[in-house]
mmCIF file of N, CA, C and O in Angstrom:
data_model
loop_
_atom_site.group_PDB
_atom_site.id
_atom_site.type_symbol
_atom_site.label_atom_id
_atom_site.label_comp_id
_atom_site.label_asym_id
_atom_site.label_seq_id
_atom_site.Cartn_x
_atom_site.Cartn_y
_atom_site.Cartn_z
ATOM 1 N N MET A 265 91.682 129.410 35.442
ATOM 2 C CA MET A 265 93.111 128.792 35.145
ATOM 3 C C MET A 265 92.837 128.269 33.639
ATOM 4 O O MET A 265 92.383 127.440 33.430
ATOM 5 N N PRO A 266 94.228 128.931 33.216
ATOM 6 C CA PRO A 266 94.826 128.388 31.579
ATOM 7 C C PRO A 266 95.093 126.804 31.922
ATOM 8 O O PRO A 266 94.900 126.481 32.355
ATOM 9 N N ALA A 267 94.477 126.543 30.322
ATOM 10 C CA ALA A 267 94.624 125.246 30.622
ATOM 11 C C ALA A 267 96.160 124.706 30.332
ATOM 12 O O ALA A 267 97.145 125.405 29.814
ATOM 13 N N SER A 268 97.052 123.792 30.571
ATOM 14 C CA SER A 268 98.334 122.967 30.399
ATOM 15 C C SER A 268 98.830 123.273 29.477
ATOM 16 O O SER A 268 97.830 122.391 28.968
ATOM 17 N N PRO A 269 100.136 123.425 29.139
ATOM 18 C CA PRO A 269 100.446 122.807 27.794
ATOM 19 C C PRO A 269 100.521 121.395 27.271
ATOM 20 O O PRO A 269 100.523 120.694 28.629
ATOM 21 N N VAL A 270 100.249 121.280 26.403
ATOM 22 C CA VAL A 270 100.401 119.627 26.047
ATOM 23 C C VAL A 270 101.890 119.927 25.308
ATOM 24 O O VAL A 270 102.692 119.846 24.538
ATOM 25 N N GLN A 271 102.789 118.638 25.819
ATOM 26 C CA GLN A 271 103.642 118.114 25.318
ATOM 27 C C GLN A 271 103.676 118.065 23.754
ATOM 28 O O GLN A 271 103.059 116.534 24.057
ATOM 29 N N PRO A 272 104.128 118.155 23.058
ATOM 30 C CA PRO A 272 104.036 117.330 21.700
ATOM 31 C C PRO A 272 105.364 116.322 22.130
ATOM 32 O O PRO A 272 106.339 115.864 21.935
ATOM 33 N N THR A 273 104.526 115.363 21.251
ATOM 34 C CA THR A 273 104.834 113.893 21.787
ATOM 35 C C THR A 273 105.478 113.147 19.957
ATOM 36 O O THR A 273 105.714 112.054 20.091
ATOM 37 N N THR A 274 104.858 114.069 18.949
ATOM 38 C CA THR A 274 105.105 113.385 17.602
ATOM 39 C C THR A 274 106.052 114.419 16.816
ATOM 40 O O THR A 274 105.773 115.305 17.469
ATOM 41 N N ASP A 275 106.825 113.917 16.176
ATOM 42 C CA ASP A 275 107.411 115.393 14.934
ATOM 43 C C ASP A 275 106.313 115.837 14.173
ATOM 44 O O ASP A 275 106.383 117.398 14.756
ATOM 45 N N GLU A 276 105.502 115.384 14.016
ATOM 46 C CA GLU A 276 103.871 116.605 13.636
ATOM 47 C C GLU A 276 103.447 117.665 14.813
ATOM 48 O O GLU A 276 103.412 118.319 14.233
ATOM 49 N N ALA A 277 103.603 116.974 15.775
ATOM 50 C CA ALA A 277 102.692 117.745 17.169
ATOM 51 C C ALA A 277 103.735 119.075 17.598
ATOM 52 O O ALA A 277 103.398 120.618 17.451
ATOM 53 N N PHE A 278 105.227 118.395 17.393
ATOM 54 C CA PHE A 278 106.393 119.532 17.254
ATOM 55 C C PHE A 278 106.268 120.799 16.228
ATOM 56 O O PHE A 278 106.724 122.055 16.348
ATOM 57 N N ALA A 279 105.865 119.798 15.039
ATOM 58 C CA ALA A 279 106.579 121.052 13.678
ATOM 59 C C ALA A 279 104.903 121.406 13.735
ATOM 60 O O ALA A 279 104.968 122.894 13.430
ATOM 61 N N ALA A 280 103.973 121.356 14.027
ATOM 62 C CA ALA A 280 102.508 122.343 14.381
ATOM 63 C C ALA A 280 103.106 123.382 15.199
ATOM 64 O O ALA A 280 102.177 124.621 15.367
ATOM 65 N N PHE A 281 103.332 122.887 17.002
ATOM 66 C CA PHE A 281 104.244 123.944 17.101
ATOM 67 C C PHE A 281 104.933 124.950 16.793
ATOM 68 O O PHE A 281 105.338 126.133 16.723
ATOM 69 N N LEU A 282 105.788 125.254 16.223
ATOM 70 C CA LEU A 282 106.842 125.369 15.688
ATOM 71 C C LEU A 282 106.162 126.191 14.442
ATOM 72 O O LEU A 282 106.146 127.360 14.099
ATOM 73 N N GLN A 283 105.296 125.715 13.743
ATOM 74 C CA GLN A 283 104.479 126.708 12.499
ATOM 75 C C GLN A 283 103.519 127.618 13.210
ATOM 76 O O GLN A 283 103.182 128.852 12.259
ATOM 77 N N GLN A 284 103.131 126.999 14.509
ATOM 78 C CA GLN A 284 102.286 128.627 15.119
ATOM 79 C C GLN A 284 103.670 129.383 16.046
ATOM 80 O O GLN A 284 102.449 130.650 15.696
ATOM 81 N N ALA A 285 104.031 129.233 16.513
ATOM 82 C CA ALA A 285 105.194 130.121 16.793
ATOM 83 C C ALA A 285 106.016 130.915 16.041
ATOM 84 O O ALA A 285 106.307 131.973 15.882
ATOM 85 N N LEU A 286 106.289 130.555 14.460
ATOM 86 C CA LEU A 286 106.615 131.095 13.678
ATOM 87 C C LEU A 286 106.897 132.800 13.495
ATOM 88 O O LEU A 286 107.317 133.239 13.286
ATOM 89 N N PRO A 287 105.040 133.020 13.114
ATOM 90 C CA PRO A 287 105.074 134.628 13.077
ATOM 91 C C PRO A 287 106.055 135.215 14.210
ATOM 92 O O PRO A 287 106.585 136.239 13.864
ATOM 93 N N GLU A 288 105.535 134.911 15.846
ATOM 94 C CA GLU A 288 105.784 135.978 16.668
ATOM 95 C C GLU A 288 107.801 135.403 16.904
ATOM 96 O O GLU A 288 108.248 136.707 16.917
ATOM 97 N N LEU A 289 108.242 134.658 15.900
ATOM 98 C CA LEU A 289 109.571 134.398 16.200
ATOM 99 C C LEU A 289 110.217 135.041 14.913
ATOM 100 O O LEU A 289 111.344 136.019 15.285
ATOM 101 N N ARG A 290 109.184 135.077 14.028
ATOM 102 C CA ARG A 290 110.393 136.081 13.176
ATOM 103 C C ARG A 290 109.923 137.437 13.401
ATOM 104 O O ARG A 290 111.142 138.286 13.015
ATOM 105 N N THR A 291 109.212 138.198 13.674
ATOM 106 C CA THR A 291 108.421 139.436 14.389
ATOM 107 C C THR A 291 110.021 139.567 15.563
ATOM 108 O O THR A 291 110.395 140.885 15.281
ATOM 109 N N PHE A 292 110.056 138.725 16.720
ATOM 110 C CA PHE A 292 110.958 138.670 17.345
ATOM 111 C C PHE A 292 112.649 139.333 16.936
ATOM 112 O O PHE A 292 113.370 140.301 17.221
ATOM 113 N N VAL A 293 112.754 138.668 16.109
ATOM 114 C CA VAL A 293 114.001 138.714 15.182
ATOM 115 C C VAL A 293 114.204 139.919 14.534
ATOM 116 O O VAL A 293 115.529 140.536 14.730
ATOM 117 N N ARG A 294 113.169 139.939 13.802
ATOM 118 C CA ARG A 294 113.526 140.990 12.764
ATOM 119 C C ARG A 294 113.589 142.283 13.585
ATOM 120 O O ARG A 294 114.358 143.027 13.301
ATOM 121 N N ARG A 295 113.113 142.581 14.419
ATOM 122 C CA ARG A 295 113.122 143.255 15.632
ATOM 123 C C ARG A 295 114.235 144.319 16.002
ATOM 124 O O ARG A 295 114.688 144.789 16.565
ATOM 125 N N LEU A 296 115.563 142.658 16.300
ATOM 126 C CA LEU A 296 116.456 142.697 16.485
ATOM 127 C C LEU A 296 117.581 143.163 15.689
ATOM 128 O O LEU A 296 118.379 143.449 15.420
ATOM 129 N N CYS A 297 116.931 142.823 14.014
ATOM 130 C CA CYS A 297 118.055 142.637 13.027
ATOM 131 C C CYS A 297 117.960 143.830 12.278
ATOM 132 O O CYS A 297 116.431 144.634 12.007
ATOM 133 N N ARG A 298 118.477 144.573 12.103
ATOM 134 C CA ARG A 298 118.493 145.958 10.885
ATOM 135 C C ARG A 298 118.305 145.183 9.230
ATOM 136 O O ARG A 298 117.536 145.784 8.309
ATOM 137 N N ASP A 299 118.765 143.902 8.969
ATOM 138 C CA ASP A 299 118.575 143.047 7.481
ATOM 139 C C ASP A 299 117.435 142.179 7.481
ATOM 140 O O ASP A 299 118.185 141.207 7.813
ATOM 141 N N LEU A 300 116.309 142.130 6.741
ATOM 142 C CA LEU A 300 115.386 141.407 6.706
ATOM 143 C C LEU A 300 115.928 139.911 5.764
ATOM 144 O O LEU A 300 115.346 139.215 7.026
ATOM 145 N N ALA A 301 116.905 139.830 5.527
ATOM 146 C CA ALA A 301 117.114 139.088 4.445
ATOM 147 C C ALA A 301 118.696 138.194 6.353
ATOM 148 O O ALA A 301 117.854 136.880 6.204
ATOM 149 N N ASP A 302 118.968 138.677 6.910
ATOM 150 C CA ASP A 302 120.016 138.514 8.397
ATOM 151 C C ASP A 302 118.624 137.968 8.742
ATOM 152 O O ASP A 302 119.085 136.802 9.683
ATOM 153 N N ALA A 303 117.818 138.416 9.365
ATOM 154 C CA ALA A 303 116.598 138.100 10.129
ATOM 155 C C ALA A 303 116.456 136.914 10.046
ATOM 156 O O ALA A 303 116.167 135.548 10.599
ATOM 157 N N ASP A 304 115.928 136.387 8.257
ATOM 158 C CA ASP A 304 115.020 135.348 8.116
ATOM 159 C C ASP A 304 116.479 134.566 8.206
ATOM 160 O O ASP A 304 116.231 133.135 8.291
ATOM 161 N N ASP A 305 117.380 134.658 7.682
ATOM 162 C CA ASP A 305 118.145 133.344 8.082
ATOM 163 C C ASP A 305 119.033 132.600 9.512
ATOM 164 O O ASP A 305 119.110 131.599 10.016
ATOM 165 N N ILE A 306 119.043 134.340 10.032
ATOM 166 C CA ILE A 306 118.833 133.703 11.898
ATOM 167 C C ILE A 306 117.227 132.442 12.011
ATOM 168 O O ILE A 306 117.607 131.977 12.722
ATOM 169 N N VAL A 307 116.394 133.105 11.835
ATOM 170 C CA VAL A 307 114.675 132.405 11.800
ATOM 171 C C VAL A 307 115.368 130.799 11.387
ATOM 172 O O VAL A 307 115.195 130.116 12.344
ATOM 173 N N GLN A 308 115.657 130.817 10.370
ATOM 174 C CA GLN A 308 115.446 129.339 9.842
ATOM 175 C C GLN A 308 116.776 128.433 10.601
ATOM 176 O O GLN A 308 116.735 126.916 10.284
ATOM 177 N N GLU A 309 118.014 129.072 11.148
ATOM 178 C CA GLU A 309 118.915 128.272 11.602
ATOM 179 C C GLU A 309 117.858 127.884 12.609
ATOM 180 O O GLU A 309 118.475 126.878 13.253
ATOM 181 N N ALA A 310 117.264 128.724 13.832
ATOM 182 C CA ALA A 310 117.204 128.869 14.794
ATOM 183 C C ALA A 310 116.283 127.179 14.716
ATOM 184 O O ALA A 310 115.649 126.619 15.676
ATOM 185 N N LEU A 311 115.282 127.421 13.553
ATOM 186 C CA LEU A 311 114.250 126.253 13.137
ATOM 187 C C LEU A 311 114.756 125.260 13.444
ATOM 188 O O LEU A 311 114.417 123.723 14.066
ATOM 189 N N ALA A 312 116.253 125.227 12.689
ATOM 190 C CA ALA A 312 116.999 123.891 12.069
ATOM 191 C C ALA A 312 117.328 123.389 13.707
ATOM 192 O O ALA A 312 117.596 122.396 14.265
ATOM 193 N N LYS A 313 117.799 123.818 14.555
ATOM 194 C CA LYS A 313 118.716 124.438 15.702
ATOM 195 C C LYS A 313 117.775 123.448 16.933
ATOM 196 O O LYS A 313 117.841 122.209 17.062
ATOM 197 N N VAL A 314 116.123 124.138 16.768
ATOM 198 C CA VAL A 314 115.466 123.221 17.892
ATOM 199 C C VAL A 314 114.542 121.437 17.579
ATOM 200 O O VAL A 314 114.801 121.455 18.263
ATOM 201 N N TRP A 315 115.077 121.631 15.997
ATOM 202 C CA TRP A 315 114.301 120.654 15.348
ATOM 203 C C TRP A 315 115.058 119.118 16.166
ATOM 204 O O TRP A 315 115.206 118.644 16.501
ATOM 205 N N ARG A 316 116.541 119.888 15.758
ATOM 206 C CA ARG A 316 117.673 118.729 16.294
ATOM 207 C C ARG A 316 117.660 118.814 17.716
ATOM 208 O O ARG A 316 118.050 117.509 18.089
ATOM 209 N N LEU A 317 117.233 119.418 18.633
ATOM 210 C CA LEU A 317 116.808 119.549 19.948
ATOM 211 C C LEU A 317 115.654 119.463 20.326
ATOM 212 O O LEU A 317 115.548 119.151 21.652
ATOM 213 N N ARG A 318 114.344 119.047 19.271
ATOM 214 C CA ARG A 318 113.316 118.589 20.055
ATOM 215 C C ARG A 318 112.740 117.554 21.276
ATOM 216 O O ARG A 318 111.621 117.746 21.694
ATOM 217 N N SER A 319 114.064 117.041 21.242
ATOM 218 C CA SER A 319 113.486 115.657 22.919
ATOM 219 C C SER A 319 113.557 116.413 23.605
ATOM 220 O O SER A 319 113.149 115.866 24.894
ATOM 221 N N GLY A 320 114.506 117.443 24.066
ATOM 222 C CA GLY A 320 114.560 118.104 25.364
ATOM 223 C C GLY A 320 113.693 119.079 25.373
ATOM 224 O O GLY A 320 113.639 119.990 26.327
ATOM 225 N N PHE A 321 112.454 119.306 24.347
ATOM 226 C CA PHE A 321 111.329 120.243 24.599
ATOM 227 C C PHE A 321 110.890 120.186 25.497
ATOM 228 O O PHE A 321 110.158 118.636 25.114
ATOM 229 N N ASP A 322 110.115 120.879 26.652
ATOM 230 C CA ASP A 322 109.366 120.784 27.216
ATOM 231 C C ASP A 322 108.233 121.949 28.019
ATOM 232 O O ASP A 322 108.712 123.204 27.665
ATOM 233 N N ALA A 323 106.976 121.609 26.725
ATOM 234 C CA ALA A 323 105.945 122.161 26.792
ATOM 235 C C ALA A 323 105.488 122.847 27.979
ATOM 236 O O ALA A 323 104.642 123.931 27.899
ATOM 237 N N THR A 324 105.489 122.491 29.328
ATOM 238 C CA THR A 324 105.342 123.437 30.110
ATOM 239 C C THR A 324 106.347 124.491 30.598
ATOM 240 O O THR A 324 106.047 125.117 31.949
ATOM 241 N N LYS A 325 106.886 124.530 30.409
ATOM 242 C CA LYS A 325 107.836 125.661 29.915
ATOM 243 C C LYS A 325 107.217 126.787 28.863
ATOM 244 O O LYS A 325 106.615 126.254 28.763
ATOM 245 N N ASN A 326 108.111 127.901 29.377
ATOM 246 C CA ASN A 326 107.897 129.095 27.885
ATOM 247 C C ASN A 326 108.426 128.597 26.448
ATOM 248 O O ASN A 326 109.594 128.811 26.449
ATOM 249 N N GLY A 327 107.833 127.453 26.041
ATOM 250 C CA GLY A 327 108.201 127.559 24.591
ATOM 251 C C GLY A 327 109.056 128.350 24.020
ATOM 252 O O GLY A 327 110.140 128.504 22.479
ATOM 253 N N ARG A 328 107.856 129.558 23.660
ATOM 254 C CA ARG A 328 108.248 131.148 22.939
ATOM 255 C C ARG A 328 109.434 131.169 23.356
ATOM 256 O O ARG A 328 110.730 131.232 22.543
ATOM 257 N N ALA A 329 109.680 131.233 24.480
ATOM 258 C CA ALA A 329 111.324 132.031 25.063
ATOM 259 C C ALA A 329 111.647 130.777 24.633
ATOM 260 O O ALA A 329 113.352 130.961 24.819
ATOM 261 N N TRP A 330 112.219 129.858 24.812
ATOM 262 C CA TRP A 330 113.241 128.555 24.545
ATOM 263 C C TRP A 330 113.539 128.564 22.642
ATOM 264 O O TRP A 330 114.858 128.926 22.646
ATOM 265 N N LEU A 331 112.388 128.992 22.105
ATOM 266 C CA LEU A 331 112.803 129.470 20.452
ATOM 267 C C LEU A 331 113.621 130.679 20.557
ATOM 268 O O LEU A 331 114.599 130.769 19.163
ATOM 269 N N GLN A 332 113.060 131.811 20.790
ATOM 270 C CA GLN A 332 113.684 132.919 20.762
ATOM 271 C C GLN A 332 114.955 132.874 21.882
ATOM 272 O O GLN A 332 116.381 133.314 20.781
ATOM 273 N N GLN A 333 115.498 131.664 22.259
ATOM 274 C CA GLN A 333 116.830 131.667 23.036
ATOM 275 C C GLN A 333 117.620 130.776 21.397
ATOM 276 O O GLN A 333 119.083 131.102 21.447
ATOM 277 N N ALA A 334 117.314 130.290 21.117
ATOM 278 C CA ALA A 334 117.668 129.554 20.147
ATOM 279 C C ALA A 334 118.289 131.047 19.410
ATOM 280 O O ALA A 334 119.225 129.974 18.235
ATOM 281 N N ALA A 335 117.540 131.359 19.018
ATOM 282 C CA ALA A 335 117.696 132.219 18.087
ATOM 283 C C ALA A 335 119.001 133.451 18.032
ATOM 284 O O ALA A 335 119.968 133.356 17.311
ATOM 285 N N PHE A 336 119.303 133.808 19.219
ATOM 286 C CA PHE A 336 120.391 133.811 19.751
ATOM 287 C C PHE A 336 121.424 133.421 20.660
ATOM 288 O O PHE A 336 121.303 132.331 21.199
#
């Protein structure tokens, strides 16, 4: 059985989660955008958005999907 996700309880833990998830998010967005600069802008905006909403983050749910949803 896979280990349960650990809820990031500090800004540092949440930042580490974002750093780990960034390559996958960037790949996801770049596949949907034809322009790499636009894709990078979308990723930047998504990261800013989820940082503002980090208190509502629930690691027991699919965090990567949460990031993808924030991008669009």
